[in-house]
Short mmCIF file of N, CA and C in Angstrom, two decimals:
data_model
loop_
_atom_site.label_atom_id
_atom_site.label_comp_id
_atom_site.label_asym_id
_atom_site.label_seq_id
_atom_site.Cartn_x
_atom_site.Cartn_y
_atom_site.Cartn_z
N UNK J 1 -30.58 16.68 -53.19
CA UNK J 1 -29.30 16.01 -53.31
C UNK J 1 -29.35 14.72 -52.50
N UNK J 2 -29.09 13.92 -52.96
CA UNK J 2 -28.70 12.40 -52.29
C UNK J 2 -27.50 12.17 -51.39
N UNK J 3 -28.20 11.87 -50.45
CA UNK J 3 -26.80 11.11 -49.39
C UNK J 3 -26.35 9.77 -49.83
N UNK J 4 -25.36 9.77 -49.40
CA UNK J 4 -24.60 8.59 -49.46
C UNK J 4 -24.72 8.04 -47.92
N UNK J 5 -24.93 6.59 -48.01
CA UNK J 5 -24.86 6.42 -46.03
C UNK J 5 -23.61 5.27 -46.27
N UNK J 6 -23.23 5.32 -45.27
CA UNK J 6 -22.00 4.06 -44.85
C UNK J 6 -21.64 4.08 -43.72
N UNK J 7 -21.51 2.76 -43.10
CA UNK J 7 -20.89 2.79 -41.62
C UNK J 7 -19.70 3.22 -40.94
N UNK J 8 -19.76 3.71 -40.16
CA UNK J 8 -18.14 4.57 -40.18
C UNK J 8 -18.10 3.85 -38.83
N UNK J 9 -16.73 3.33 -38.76
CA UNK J 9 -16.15 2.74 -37.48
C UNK J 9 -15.30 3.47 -37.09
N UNK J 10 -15.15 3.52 -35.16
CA UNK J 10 -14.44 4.52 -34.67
C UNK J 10 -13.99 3.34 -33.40
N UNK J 11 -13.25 3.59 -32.97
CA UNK J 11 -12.43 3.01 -32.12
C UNK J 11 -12.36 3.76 -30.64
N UNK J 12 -13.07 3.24 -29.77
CA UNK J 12 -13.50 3.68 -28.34
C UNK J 12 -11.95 3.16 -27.63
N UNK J 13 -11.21 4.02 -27.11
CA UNK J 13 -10.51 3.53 -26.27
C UNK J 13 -11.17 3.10 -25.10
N UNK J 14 -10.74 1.68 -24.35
CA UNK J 14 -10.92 1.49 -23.28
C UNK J 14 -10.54 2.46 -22.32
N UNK J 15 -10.86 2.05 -20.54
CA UNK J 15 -10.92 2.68 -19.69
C UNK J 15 -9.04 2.40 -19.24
N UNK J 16 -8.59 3.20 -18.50
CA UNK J 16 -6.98 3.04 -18.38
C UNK J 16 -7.37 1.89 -17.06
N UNK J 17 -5.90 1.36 -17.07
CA UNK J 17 -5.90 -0.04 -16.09
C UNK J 17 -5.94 0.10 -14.48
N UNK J 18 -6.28 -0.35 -14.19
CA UNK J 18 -6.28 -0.47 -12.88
C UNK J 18 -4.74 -0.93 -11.95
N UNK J 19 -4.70 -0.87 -10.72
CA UNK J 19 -3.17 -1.29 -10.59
C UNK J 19 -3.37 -2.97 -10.34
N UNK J 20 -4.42 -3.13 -9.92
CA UNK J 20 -4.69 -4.73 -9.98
C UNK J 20 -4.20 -5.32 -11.48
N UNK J 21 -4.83 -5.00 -12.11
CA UNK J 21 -4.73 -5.54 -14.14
C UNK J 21 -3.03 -5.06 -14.46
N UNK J 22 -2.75 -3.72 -13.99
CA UNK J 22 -1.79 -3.49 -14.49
C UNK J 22 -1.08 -4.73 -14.29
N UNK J 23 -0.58 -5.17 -12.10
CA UNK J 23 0.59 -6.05 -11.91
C UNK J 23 0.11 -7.92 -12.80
N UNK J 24 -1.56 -8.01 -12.83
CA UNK J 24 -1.78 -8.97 -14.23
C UNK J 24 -1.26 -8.83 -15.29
N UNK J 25 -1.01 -7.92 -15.78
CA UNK J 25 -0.61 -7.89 -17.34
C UNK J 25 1.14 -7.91 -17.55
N UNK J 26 1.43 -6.85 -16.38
CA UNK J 26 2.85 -7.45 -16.17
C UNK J 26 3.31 -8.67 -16.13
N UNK J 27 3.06 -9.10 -15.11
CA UNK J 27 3.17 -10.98 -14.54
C UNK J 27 3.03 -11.95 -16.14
N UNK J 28 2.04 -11.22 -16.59
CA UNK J 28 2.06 -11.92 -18.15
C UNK J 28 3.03 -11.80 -19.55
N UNK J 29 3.41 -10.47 -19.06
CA UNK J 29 4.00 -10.01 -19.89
C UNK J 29 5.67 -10.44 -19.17
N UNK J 30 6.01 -10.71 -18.40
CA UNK J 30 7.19 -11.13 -17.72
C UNK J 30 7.31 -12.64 -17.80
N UNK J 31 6.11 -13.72 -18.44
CA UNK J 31 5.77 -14.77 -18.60
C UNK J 31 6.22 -15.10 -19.83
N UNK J 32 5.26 -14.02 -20.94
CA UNK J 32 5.26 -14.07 -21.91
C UNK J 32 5.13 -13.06 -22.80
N UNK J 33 6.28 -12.42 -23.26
CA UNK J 33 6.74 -11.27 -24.33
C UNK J 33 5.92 -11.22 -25.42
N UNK J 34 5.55 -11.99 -25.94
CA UNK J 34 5.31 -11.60 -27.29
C UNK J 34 3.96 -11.98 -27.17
N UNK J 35 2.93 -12.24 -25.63
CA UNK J 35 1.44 -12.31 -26.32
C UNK J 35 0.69 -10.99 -26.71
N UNK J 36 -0.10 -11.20 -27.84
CA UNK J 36 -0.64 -10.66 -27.78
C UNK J 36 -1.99 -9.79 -27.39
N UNK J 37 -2.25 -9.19 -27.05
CA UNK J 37 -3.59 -8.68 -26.14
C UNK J 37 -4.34 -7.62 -26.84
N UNK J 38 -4.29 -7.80 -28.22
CA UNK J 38 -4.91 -6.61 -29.06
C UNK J 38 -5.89 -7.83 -29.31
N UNK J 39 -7.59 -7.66 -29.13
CA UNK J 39 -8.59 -8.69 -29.52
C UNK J 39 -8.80 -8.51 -30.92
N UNK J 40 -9.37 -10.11 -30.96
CA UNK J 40 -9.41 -10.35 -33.00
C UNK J 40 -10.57 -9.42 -33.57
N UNK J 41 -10.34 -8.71 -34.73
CA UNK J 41 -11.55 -7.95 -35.47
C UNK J 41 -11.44 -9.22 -36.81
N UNK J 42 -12.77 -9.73 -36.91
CA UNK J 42 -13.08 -10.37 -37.78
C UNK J 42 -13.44 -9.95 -39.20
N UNK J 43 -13.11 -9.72 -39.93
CA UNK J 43 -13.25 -9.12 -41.82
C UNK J 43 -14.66 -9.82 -41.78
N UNK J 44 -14.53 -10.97 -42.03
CA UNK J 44 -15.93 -12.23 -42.39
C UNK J 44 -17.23 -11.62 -41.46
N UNK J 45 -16.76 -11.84 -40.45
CA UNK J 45 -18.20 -11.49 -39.49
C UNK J 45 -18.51 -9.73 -39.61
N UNK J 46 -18.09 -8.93 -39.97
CA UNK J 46 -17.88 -6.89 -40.17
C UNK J 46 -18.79 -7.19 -41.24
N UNK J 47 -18.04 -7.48 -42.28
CA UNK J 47 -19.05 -7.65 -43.28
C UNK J 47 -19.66 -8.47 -44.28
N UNK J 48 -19.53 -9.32 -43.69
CA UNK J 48 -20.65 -10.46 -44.24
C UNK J 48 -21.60 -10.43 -45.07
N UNK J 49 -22.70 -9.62 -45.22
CA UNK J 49 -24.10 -8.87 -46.00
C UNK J 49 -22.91 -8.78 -47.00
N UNK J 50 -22.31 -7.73 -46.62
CA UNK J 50 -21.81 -7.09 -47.96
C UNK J 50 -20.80 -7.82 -48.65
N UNK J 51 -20.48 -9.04 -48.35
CA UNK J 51 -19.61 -9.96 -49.19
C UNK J 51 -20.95 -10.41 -49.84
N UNK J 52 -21.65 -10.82 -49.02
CA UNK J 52 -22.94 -12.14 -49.97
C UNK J 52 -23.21 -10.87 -51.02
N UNK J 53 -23.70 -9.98 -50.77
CA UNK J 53 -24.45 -8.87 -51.68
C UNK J 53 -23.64 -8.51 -53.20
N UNK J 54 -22.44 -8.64 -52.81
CA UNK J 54 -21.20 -8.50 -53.95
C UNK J 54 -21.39 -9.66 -54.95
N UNK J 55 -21.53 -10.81 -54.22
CA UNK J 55 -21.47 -12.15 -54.69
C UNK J 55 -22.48 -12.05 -55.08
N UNK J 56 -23.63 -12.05 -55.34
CA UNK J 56 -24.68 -11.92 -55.94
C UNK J 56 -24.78 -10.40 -57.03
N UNK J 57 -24.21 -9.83 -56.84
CA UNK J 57 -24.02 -9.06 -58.24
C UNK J 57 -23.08 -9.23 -59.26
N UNK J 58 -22.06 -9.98 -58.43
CA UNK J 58 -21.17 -10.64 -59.42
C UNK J 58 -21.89 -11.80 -60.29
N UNK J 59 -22.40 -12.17 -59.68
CA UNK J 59 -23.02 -13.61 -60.32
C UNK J 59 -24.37 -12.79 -61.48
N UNK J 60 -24.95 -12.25 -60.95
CA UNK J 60 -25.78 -11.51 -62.19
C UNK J 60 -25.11 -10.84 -63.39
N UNK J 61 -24.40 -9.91 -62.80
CA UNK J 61 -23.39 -9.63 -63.63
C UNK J 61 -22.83 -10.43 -64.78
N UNK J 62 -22.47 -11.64 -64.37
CA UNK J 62 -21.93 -12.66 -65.47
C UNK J 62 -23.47 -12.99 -66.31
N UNK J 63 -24.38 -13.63 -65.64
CA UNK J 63 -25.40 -14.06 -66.46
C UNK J 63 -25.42 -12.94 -67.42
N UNK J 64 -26.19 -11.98 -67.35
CA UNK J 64 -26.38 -10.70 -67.87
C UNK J 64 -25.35 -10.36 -68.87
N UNK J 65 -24.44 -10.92 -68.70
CA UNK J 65 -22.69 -10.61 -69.83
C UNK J 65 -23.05 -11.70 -70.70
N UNK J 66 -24.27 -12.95 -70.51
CA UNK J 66 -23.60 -14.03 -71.66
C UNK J 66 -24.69 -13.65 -73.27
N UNK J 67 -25.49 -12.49 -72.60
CA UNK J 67 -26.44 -12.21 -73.79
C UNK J 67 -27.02 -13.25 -74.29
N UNK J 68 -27.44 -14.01 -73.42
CA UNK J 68 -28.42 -14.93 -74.04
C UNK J 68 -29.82 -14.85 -74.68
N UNK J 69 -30.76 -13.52 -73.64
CA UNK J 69 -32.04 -13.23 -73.92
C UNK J 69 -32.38 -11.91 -73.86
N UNK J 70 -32.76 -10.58 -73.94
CA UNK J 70 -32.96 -9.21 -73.36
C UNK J 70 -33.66 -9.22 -72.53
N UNK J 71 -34.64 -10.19 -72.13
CA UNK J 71 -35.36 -10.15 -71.25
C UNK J 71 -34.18 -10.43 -70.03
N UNK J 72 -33.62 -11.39 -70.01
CA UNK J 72 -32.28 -11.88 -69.22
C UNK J 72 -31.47 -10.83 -68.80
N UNK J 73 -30.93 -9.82 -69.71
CA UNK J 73 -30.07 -8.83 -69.70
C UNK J 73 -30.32 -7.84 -68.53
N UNK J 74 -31.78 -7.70 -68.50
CA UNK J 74 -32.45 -6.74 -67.89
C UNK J 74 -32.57 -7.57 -66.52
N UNK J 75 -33.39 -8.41 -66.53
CA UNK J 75 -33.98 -9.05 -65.09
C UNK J 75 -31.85 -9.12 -64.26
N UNK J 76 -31.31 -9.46 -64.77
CA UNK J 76 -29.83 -9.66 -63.84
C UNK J 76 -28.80 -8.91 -63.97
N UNK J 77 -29.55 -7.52 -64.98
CA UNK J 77 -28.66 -6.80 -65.58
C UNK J 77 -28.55 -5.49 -64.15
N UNK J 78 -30.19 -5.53 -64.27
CA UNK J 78 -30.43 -3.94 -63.09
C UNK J 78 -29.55 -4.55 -61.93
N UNK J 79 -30.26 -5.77 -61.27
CA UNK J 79 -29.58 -5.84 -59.90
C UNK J 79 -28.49 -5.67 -59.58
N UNK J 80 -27.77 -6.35 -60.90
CA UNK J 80 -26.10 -6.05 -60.87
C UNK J 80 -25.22 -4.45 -60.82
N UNK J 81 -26.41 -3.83 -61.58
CA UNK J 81 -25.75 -2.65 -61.58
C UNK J 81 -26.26 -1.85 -60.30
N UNK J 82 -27.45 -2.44 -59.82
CA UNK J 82 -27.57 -1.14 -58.48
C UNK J 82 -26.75 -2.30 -57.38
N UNK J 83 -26.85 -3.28 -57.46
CA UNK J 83 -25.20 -4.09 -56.27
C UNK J 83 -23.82 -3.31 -56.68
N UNK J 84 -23.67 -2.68 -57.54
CA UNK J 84 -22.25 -2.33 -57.81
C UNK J 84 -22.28 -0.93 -57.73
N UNK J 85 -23.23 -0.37 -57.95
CA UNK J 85 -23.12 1.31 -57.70
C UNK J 85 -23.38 1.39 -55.69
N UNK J 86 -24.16 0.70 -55.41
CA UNK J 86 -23.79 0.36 -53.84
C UNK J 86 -22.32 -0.09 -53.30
N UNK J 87 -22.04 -0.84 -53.63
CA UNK J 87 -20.62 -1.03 -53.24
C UNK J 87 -19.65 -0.26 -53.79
N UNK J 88 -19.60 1.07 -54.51
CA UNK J 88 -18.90 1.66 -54.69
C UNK J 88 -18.83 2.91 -53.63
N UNK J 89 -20.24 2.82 -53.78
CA UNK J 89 -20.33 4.30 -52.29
C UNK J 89 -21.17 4.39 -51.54
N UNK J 90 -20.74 2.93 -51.23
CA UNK J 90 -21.21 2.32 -49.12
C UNK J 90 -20.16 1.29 -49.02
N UNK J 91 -20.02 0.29 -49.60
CA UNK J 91 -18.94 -0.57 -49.20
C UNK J 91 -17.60 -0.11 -49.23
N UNK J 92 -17.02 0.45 -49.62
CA UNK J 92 -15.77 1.45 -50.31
C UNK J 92 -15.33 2.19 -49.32
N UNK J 93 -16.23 3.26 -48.54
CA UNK J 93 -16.27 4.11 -47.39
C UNK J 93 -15.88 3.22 -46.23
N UNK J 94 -17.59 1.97 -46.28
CA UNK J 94 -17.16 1.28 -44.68
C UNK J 94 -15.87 1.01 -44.60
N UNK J 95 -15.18 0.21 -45.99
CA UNK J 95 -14.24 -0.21 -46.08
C UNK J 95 -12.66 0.25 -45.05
N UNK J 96 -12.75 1.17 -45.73
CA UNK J 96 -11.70 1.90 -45.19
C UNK J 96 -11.80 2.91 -43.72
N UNK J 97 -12.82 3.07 -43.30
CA UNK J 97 -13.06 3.76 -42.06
C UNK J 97 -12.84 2.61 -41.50
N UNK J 98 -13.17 0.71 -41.43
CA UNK J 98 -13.13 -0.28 -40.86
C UNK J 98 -11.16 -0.29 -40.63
N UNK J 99 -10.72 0.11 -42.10
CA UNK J 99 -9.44 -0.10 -41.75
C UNK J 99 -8.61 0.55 -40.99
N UNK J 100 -9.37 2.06 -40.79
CA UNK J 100 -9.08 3.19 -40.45
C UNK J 100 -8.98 2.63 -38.42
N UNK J 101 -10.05 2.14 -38.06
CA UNK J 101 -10.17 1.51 -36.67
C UNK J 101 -9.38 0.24 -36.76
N UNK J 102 -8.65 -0.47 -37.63
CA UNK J 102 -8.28 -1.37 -37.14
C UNK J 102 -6.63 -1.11 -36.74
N UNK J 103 -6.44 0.20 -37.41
CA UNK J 103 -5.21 1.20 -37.28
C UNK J 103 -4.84 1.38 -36.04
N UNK J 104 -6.17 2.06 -35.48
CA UNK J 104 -6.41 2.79 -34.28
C UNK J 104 -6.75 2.07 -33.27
N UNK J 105 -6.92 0.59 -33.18
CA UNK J 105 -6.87 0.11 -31.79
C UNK J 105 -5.38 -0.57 -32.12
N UNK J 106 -5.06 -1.38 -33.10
CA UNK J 106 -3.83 -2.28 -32.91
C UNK J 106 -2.51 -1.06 -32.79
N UNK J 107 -2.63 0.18 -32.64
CA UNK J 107 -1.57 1.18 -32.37
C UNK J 107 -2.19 1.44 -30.63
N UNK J 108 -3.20 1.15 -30.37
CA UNK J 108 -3.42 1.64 -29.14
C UNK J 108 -2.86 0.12 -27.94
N UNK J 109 -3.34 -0.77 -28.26
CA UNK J 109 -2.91 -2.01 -27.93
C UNK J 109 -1.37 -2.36 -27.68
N UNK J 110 -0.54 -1.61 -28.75
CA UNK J 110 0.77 -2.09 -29.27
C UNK J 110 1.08 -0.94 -28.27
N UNK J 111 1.02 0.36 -28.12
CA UNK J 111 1.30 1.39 -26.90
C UNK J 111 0.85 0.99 -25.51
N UNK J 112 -0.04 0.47 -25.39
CA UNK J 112 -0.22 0.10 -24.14
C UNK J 112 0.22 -0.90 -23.58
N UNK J 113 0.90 -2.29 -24.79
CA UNK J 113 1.83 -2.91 -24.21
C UNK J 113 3.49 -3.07 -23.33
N UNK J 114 3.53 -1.76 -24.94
CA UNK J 114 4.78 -1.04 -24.45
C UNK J 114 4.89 -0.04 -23.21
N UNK J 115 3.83 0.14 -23.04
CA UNK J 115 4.21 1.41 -21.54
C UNK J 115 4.14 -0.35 -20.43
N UNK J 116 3.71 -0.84 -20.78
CA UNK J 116 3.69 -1.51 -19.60
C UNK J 116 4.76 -2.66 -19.40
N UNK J 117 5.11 -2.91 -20.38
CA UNK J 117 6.98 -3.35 -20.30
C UNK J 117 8.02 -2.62 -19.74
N UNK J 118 7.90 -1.33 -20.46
CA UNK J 118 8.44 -0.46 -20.12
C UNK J 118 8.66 0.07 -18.42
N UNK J 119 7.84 0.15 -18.27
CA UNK J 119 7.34 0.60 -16.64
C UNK J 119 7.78 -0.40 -15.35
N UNK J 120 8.24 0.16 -14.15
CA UNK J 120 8.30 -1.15 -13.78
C UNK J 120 7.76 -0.68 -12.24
N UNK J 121 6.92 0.19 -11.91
CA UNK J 121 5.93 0.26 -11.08
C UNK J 121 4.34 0.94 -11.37
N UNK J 122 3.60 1.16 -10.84
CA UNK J 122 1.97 1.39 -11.35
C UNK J 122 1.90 2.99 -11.90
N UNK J 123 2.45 3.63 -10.88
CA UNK J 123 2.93 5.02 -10.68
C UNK J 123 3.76 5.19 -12.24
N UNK J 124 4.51 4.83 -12.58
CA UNK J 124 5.46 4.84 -13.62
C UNK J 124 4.44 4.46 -14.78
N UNK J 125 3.73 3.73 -14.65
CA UNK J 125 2.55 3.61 -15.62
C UNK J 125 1.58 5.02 -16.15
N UNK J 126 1.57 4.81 -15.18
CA UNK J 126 0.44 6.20 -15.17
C UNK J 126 0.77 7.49 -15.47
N UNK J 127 1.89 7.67 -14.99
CA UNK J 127 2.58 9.09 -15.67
C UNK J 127 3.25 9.18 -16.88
N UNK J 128 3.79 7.41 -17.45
CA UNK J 128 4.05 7.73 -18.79
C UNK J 128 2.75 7.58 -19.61
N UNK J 129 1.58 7.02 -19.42
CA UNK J 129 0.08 6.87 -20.07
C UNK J 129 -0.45 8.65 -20.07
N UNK J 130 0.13 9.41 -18.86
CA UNK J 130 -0.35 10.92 -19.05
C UNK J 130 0.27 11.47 -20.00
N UNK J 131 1.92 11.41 -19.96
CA UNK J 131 2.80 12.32 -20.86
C UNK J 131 2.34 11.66 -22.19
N UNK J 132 2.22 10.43 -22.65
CA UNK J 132 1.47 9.91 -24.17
C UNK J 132 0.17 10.51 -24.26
N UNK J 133 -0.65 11.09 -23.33
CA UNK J 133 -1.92 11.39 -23.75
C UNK J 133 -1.73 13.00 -23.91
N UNK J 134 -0.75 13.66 -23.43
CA UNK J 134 -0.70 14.95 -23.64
C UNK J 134 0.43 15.62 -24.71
N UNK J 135 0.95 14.30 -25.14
CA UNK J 135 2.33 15.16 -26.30
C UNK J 135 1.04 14.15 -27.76
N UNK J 136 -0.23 13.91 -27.79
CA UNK J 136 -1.06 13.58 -28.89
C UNK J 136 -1.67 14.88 -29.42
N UNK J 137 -1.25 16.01 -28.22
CA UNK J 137 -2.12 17.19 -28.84
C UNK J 137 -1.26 18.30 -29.00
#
């Protein structure tokens, strides 16, 4: 039986804050409300290969559709079809496990901003960061 492989992305929570970072992030956040502090995940740079790789089966794909030669059909016909049976079940998977982590940090980011608005000493941090880590289970 054949595997299927695809990259599966998972989302490492960072380490919890320190009280140094915490009264930083406050001070910032008492500066400025609405920055954001969830870091950029780039689409373009994740998967890149697999855009060019698409693009190049698309493009065979078409040659191969204008029936010009059989010899033609074949030479841009295969590639196209093993680029597209790949991106159905490897790109498809990464796809969504990628979206699946981009879920799971910008909800972790967006909670950790909020406890720390919320909060208005280190202590108060930390015990509402415990009671969120223990009403997850």
């Amino acid at each position: 039986m054949a595997k299927i492989q695809y990259t599966s992305y998972i989302f490492n929570k960072p380490p919890d804050l320190s009280e140094k970072e915490y009264k930083i992030m406050k001070e910032l956040f008492n500066d400025n409300p609405k920055l954001n502090i969830n870091p950029v995940s780039s689409f373009n740079k994740t998967f890149k290969v697999e855009i060019i790789f698409l693009g190049i089966g698309i493009i065979c794909g078409l040659i191969a559709s204008f029936d010009i030669a059989n010899w033609l059909n074949l030479v841009f016909g295969i590639p196209s079809f093993i680029i597209g049976i790949t991106f159905v079940f490897s790109f498809i998977p990464s796809f969504f496990s990628y979206l699946g982590f981009l879920s799971d940090k910008s909800n972790y980011y967006s909670n950790l901003k909020k406890d720390i608005i919320k909060t208005s000493t280190f202590t108060d941090y930390i015990n509402l960061r415990e009671k969120r880590r223990w009403s997850q289970f």
